[in-house]
């Protein structure tokens, strides 16, 4: 387990399980984890709760992007299995990988997205038409 975490730190969200063909208990544990991950991958979220979660995360740890405070306007779910989300913000092209990872980890923590990859697409909000 420690070897995997040290060797593949990007995969900090996955479950690790030792399995032996001679021990039925281990196989049942693995199947239980697989079912849990499958349920997690099919979750659907309301735009309001997603937006609230990301805005709260940006308040806990703020950065500037393009000389202005980074701001999230709203977030919405764009896919399931794997879960995908569009986050509309003021300067998506200026976000660094560390801050993207921070937001992903915060999101995983709040919604318990262990065991499955998630896709976060940061996009610039379109101009409102008058």
PDB file of C-alpha atoms in Angstrom:
ATOM      1  CA  UNK A   1       0.000   0.000   0.000  1.00  0.00           C
ATOM      2  CA  UNK A   2       2.757   2.459   0.947  1.00  0.00           C
ATOM      3  CA  UNK A   3       4.758   1.451  -2.113  1.00  0.00           C
ATOM      4  CA  UNK A   4       1.805   2.260  -4.372  1.00  0.00           C
ATOM      5  CA  UNK A   5       1.145   5.617  -2.685  1.00  0.00           C
ATOM      6  CA  UNK A   6       4.796   6.622  -2.944  1.00  0.00           C
ATOM      7  CA  UNK A   7       5.221   5.384  -6.512  1.00  0.00           C
ATOM      8  CA  UNK A   8       1.954   6.803  -7.863  1.00  0.00           C
ATOM      9  CA  UNK A   9       1.089   9.909  -5.775  1.00  0.00           C
ATOM     10  CA  UNK A  10      -1.288  11.151  -8.493  1.00  0.00           C
ATOM     11  CA  UNK A  11      -3.516   8.147  -7.766  1.00  0.00           C
ATOM     12  CA  UNK A  12      -4.175   9.218  -4.182  1.00  0.00           C
ATOM     13  CA  UNK A  13      -7.901   8.641  -4.662  1.00  0.00           C
ATOM     14  CA  UNK A  14      -7.817   4.898  -5.374  1.00  0.00           C
ATOM     15  CA  UNK A  15      -8.550   2.036  -2.994  1.00  0.00           C
ATOM     16  CA  UNK A  16      -5.877  -0.567  -2.434  1.00  0.00           C
ATOM     17  CA  UNK A  17      -6.752  -4.145  -1.551  1.00  0.00           C
ATOM     18  CA  UNK A  18      -4.603  -7.236  -1.155  1.00  0.00           C
ATOM     19  CA  UNK A  19      -6.238 -10.227  -2.765  1.00  0.00           C
ATOM     20  CA  UNK A  20      -5.396 -13.885  -2.478  1.00  0.00           C
ATOM     21  CA  UNK A  21      -7.040 -16.628  -4.520  1.00  0.00           C
ATOM     22  CA  UNK A  22      -6.975 -18.923  -1.491  1.00  0.00           C
ATOM     23  CA  UNK A  23      -8.839 -16.540   0.846  1.00  0.00           C
ATOM     24  CA  UNK A  24     -12.473 -15.968  -0.051  1.00  0.00           C
ATOM     25  CA  UNK A  25     -12.732 -13.070   2.413  1.00  0.00           C
ATOM     26  CA  UNK A  26     -10.322 -10.956   0.359  1.00  0.00           C
ATOM     27  CA  UNK A  27     -12.303 -11.531  -2.830  1.00  0.00           C
ATOM     28  CA  UNK A  28     -15.522 -10.439  -1.116  1.00  0.00           C
ATOM     29  CA  UNK A  29     -13.805  -7.281   0.112  1.00  0.00           C
ATOM     30  CA  UNK A  30     -12.623  -6.516  -3.430  1.00  0.00           C
ATOM     31  CA  UNK A  31     -16.123  -7.028  -4.826  1.00  0.00           C
ATOM     32  CA  UNK A  32     -17.542  -4.737  -2.139  1.00  0.00           C
ATOM     33  CA  UNK A  33     -15.045  -2.020  -3.101  1.00  0.00           C
ATOM     34  CA  UNK A  34     -15.884  -2.422  -6.797  1.00  0.00           C
ATOM     35  CA  UNK A  35     -19.606  -1.990  -6.074  1.00  0.00           C
ATOM     36  CA  UNK A  36     -18.896   1.113  -3.986  1.00  0.00           C
ATOM     37  CA  UNK A  37     -16.782   2.664  -6.765  1.00  0.00           C
ATOM     38  CA  UNK A  38     -19.459   1.867  -9.368  1.00  0.00           C
ATOM     39  CA  UNK A  39     -22.076   3.693  -7.277  1.00  0.00           C
ATOM     40  CA  UNK A  40     -19.743   6.651  -6.797  1.00  0.00           C
ATOM     41  CA  UNK A  41     -19.149   6.947 -10.546  1.00  0.00           C
ATOM     42  CA  UNK A  42     -22.897   7.256 -11.213  1.00  0.00           C
ATOM     43  CA  UNK A  43     -23.644  10.051  -8.730  1.00  0.00           C
ATOM     44  CA  UNK A  44     -25.429  13.143 -10.004  1.00  0.00           C
ATOM     45  CA  UNK A  45     -25.173  16.585  -8.435  1.00  0.00           C
ATOM     46  CA  UNK A  46     -27.202  19.767  -8.543  1.00  0.00           C
ATOM     47  CA  UNK A  47     -25.458  22.811  -9.991  1.00  0.00           C
ATOM     48  CA  UNK A  48     -26.126  24.776  -6.809  1.00  0.00           C
ATOM     49  CA  UNK A  49     -24.348  22.295  -4.518  1.00  0.00           C
ATOM     50  CA  UNK A  50     -21.380  22.008  -6.891  1.00  0.00           C
ATOM     51  CA  UNK A  51     -21.017  25.762  -7.168  1.00  0.00           C
ATOM     52  CA  UNK A  52     -21.287  26.208  -3.417  1.00  0.00           C
ATOM     53  CA  UNK A  53     -18.604  23.572  -2.825  1.00  0.00           C
ATOM     54  CA  UNK A  54     -16.097  25.101  -5.237  1.00  0.00           C
ATOM     55  CA  UNK A  55     -16.731  28.667  -4.067  1.00  0.00           C
ATOM     56  CA  UNK A  56     -16.215  27.578  -0.441  1.00  0.00           C
ATOM     57  CA  UNK A  57     -12.926  25.903  -1.416  1.00  0.00           C
ATOM     58  CA  UNK A  58     -11.686  29.073  -3.133  1.00  0.00           C
ATOM     59  CA  UNK A  59     -12.475  31.084  -0.003  1.00  0.00           C
ATOM     60  CA  UNK A  60     -10.420  28.703   2.156  1.00  0.00           C
ATOM     61  CA  UNK A  61      -7.409  29.046  -0.133  1.00  0.00           C
ATOM     62  CA  UNK A  62      -7.364  32.049  -2.434  1.00  0.00           C
ATOM     63  CA  UNK A  63      -5.025  32.781  -5.324  1.00  0.00           C
ATOM     64  CA  UNK A  64      -4.748  35.444  -7.977  1.00  0.00           C
ATOM     65  CA  UNK A  65      -5.033  34.687 -11.662  1.00  0.00           C
ATOM     66  CA  UNK A  66      -4.310  37.325 -14.247  1.00  0.00           C
ATOM     67  CA  UNK A  67      -3.681  39.880 -11.493  1.00  0.00           C
ATOM     68  CA  UNK A  68      -7.200  39.464 -10.103  1.00  0.00           C
ATOM     69  CA  UNK A  69      -8.530  37.155  -7.407  1.00  0.00           C
ATOM     70  CA  UNK A  70      -9.501  33.802  -8.899  1.00  0.00           C
ATOM     71  CA  UNK A  71     -13.269  33.532  -8.962  1.00  0.00           C
ATOM     72  CA  UNK A  72     -15.631  30.675  -9.712  1.00  0.00           C
ATOM     73  CA  UNK A  73     -18.981  31.749 -11.123  1.00  0.00           C
ATOM     74  CA  UNK A  74     -20.655  28.350 -11.242  1.00  0.00           C
ATOM     75  CA  UNK A  75     -19.997  24.640 -11.694  1.00  0.00           C
ATOM     76  CA  UNK A  76     -22.116  22.011 -13.374  1.00  0.00           C
ATOM     77  CA  UNK A  77     -21.907  18.280 -13.973  1.00  0.00           C
ATOM     78  CA  UNK A  78     -21.271  17.394 -17.607  1.00  0.00           C
ATOM     79  CA  UNK A  79     -20.923  13.622 -17.405  1.00  0.00           C
ATOM     80  CA  UNK A  80     -20.996  10.465 -15.340  1.00  0.00           C
ATOM     81  CA  UNK A  81     -18.915   7.294 -15.380  1.00  0.00           C
ATOM     82  CA  UNK A  82     -16.409   8.894 -14.977  1.00  0.00           C
ATOM     83  CA  UNK A  83     -17.880  11.981 -13.350  1.00  0.00           C
ATOM     84  CA  UNK A  84     -17.047  15.161 -15.272  1.00  0.00           C
ATOM     85  CA  UNK A  85     -17.626  18.764 -14.254  1.00  0.00           C
ATOM     86  CA  UNK A  86     -17.326  22.156 -15.931  1.00  0.00           C
ATOM     87  CA  UNK A  87     -16.187  24.950 -13.647  1.00  0.00           C
ATOM     88  CA  UNK A  88     -16.812  28.399 -15.089  1.00  0.00           C
ATOM     89  CA  UNK A  89     -14.338  30.942 -13.777  1.00  0.00           C
ATOM     90  CA  UNK A  90     -12.614  34.222 -14.599  1.00  0.00           C
ATOM     91  CA  UNK A  91      -9.125  33.008 -15.667  1.00  0.00           C
ATOM     92  CA  UNK A  92      -9.041  29.253 -16.385  1.00  0.00           C
ATOM     93  CA  UNK A  93      -5.918  29.462 -18.561  1.00  0.00           C
ATOM     94  CA  UNK A  94      -3.893  30.972 -15.706  1.00  0.00           C
ATOM     95  CA  UNK A  95      -4.672  28.320 -13.096  1.00  0.00           C
ATOM     96  CA  UNK A  96      -1.641  26.302 -12.088  1.00  0.00           C
ATOM     97  CA  UNK A  97      -1.684  22.538 -11.638  1.00  0.00           C
ATOM     98  CA  UNK A  98      -1.232  22.820  -7.856  1.00  0.00           C
ATOM     99  CA  UNK A  99      -4.415  24.824  -7.431  1.00  0.00           C
ATOM    100  CA  UNK A 100      -6.349  22.505  -9.746  1.00  0.00           C
ATOM    101  CA  UNK A 101      -5.163  19.564  -7.631  1.00  0.00           C
ATOM    102  CA  UNK A 102      -6.190  21.417  -4.452  1.00  0.00           C
ATOM    103  CA  UNK A 103      -9.719  21.936  -5.839  1.00  0.00           C
ATOM    104  CA  UNK A 104      -9.938  18.317  -6.985  1.00  0.00           C
ATOM    105  CA  UNK A 105      -8.835  17.027  -3.578  1.00  0.00           C
ATOM    106  CA  UNK A 106     -11.283  19.335  -1.773  1.00  0.00           C
ATOM    107  CA  UNK A 107     -14.076  18.110  -4.031  1.00  0.00           C
ATOM    108  CA  UNK A 108     -13.146  14.464  -3.403  1.00  0.00           C
ATOM    109  CA  UNK A 109     -13.085  15.075   0.333  1.00  0.00           C
ATOM    110  CA  UNK A 110     -16.510  16.722   0.475  1.00  0.00           C
ATOM    111  CA  UNK A 111     -18.337  14.331  -1.877  1.00  0.00           C
ATOM    112  CA  UNK A 112     -16.338  11.171  -1.029  1.00  0.00           C
ATOM    113  CA  UNK A 113     -15.109  10.462  -4.550  1.00  0.00           C
ATOM    114  CA  UNK A 114     -12.555   7.863  -3.481  1.00  0.00           C
ATOM    115  CA  UNK A 115     -11.862   5.103  -5.936  1.00  0.00           C
ATOM    116  CA  UNK A 116     -12.783   6.872  -9.151  1.00  0.00           C
ATOM    117  CA  UNK A 117     -11.183   9.444 -11.408  1.00  0.00           C
ATOM    118  CA  UNK A 118     -12.999  12.732 -11.875  1.00  0.00           C
ATOM    119  CA  UNK A 119     -12.647  15.229 -14.691  1.00  0.00           C
ATOM    120  CA  UNK A 120     -12.605  18.937 -13.899  1.00  0.00           C
ATOM    121  CA  UNK A 121     -12.756  21.234 -16.918  1.00  0.00           C
ATOM    122  CA  UNK A 122     -12.072  24.877 -16.106  1.00  0.00           C
ATOM    123  CA  UNK A 123     -13.732  27.214 -18.597  1.00  0.00           C
ATOM    124  CA  UNK A 124     -14.058  30.929 -19.058  1.00  0.00           C
ATOM    125  CA  UNK A 125     -17.587  32.163 -18.505  1.00  0.00           C
ATOM    126  CA  UNK A 126     -19.119  33.554 -21.675  1.00  0.00           C
ATOM    127  CA  UNK A 127     -20.119  37.192 -21.867  1.00  0.00           C
ATOM    128  CA  UNK A 128     -23.740  37.966 -21.069  1.00  0.00           C
ATOM    129  CA  UNK A 129     -25.642  39.385 -24.004  1.00  0.00           C
ATOM    130  CA  UNK A 130     -27.500  42.647 -23.459  1.00  0.00           C
TER     131      UNK A 130
END
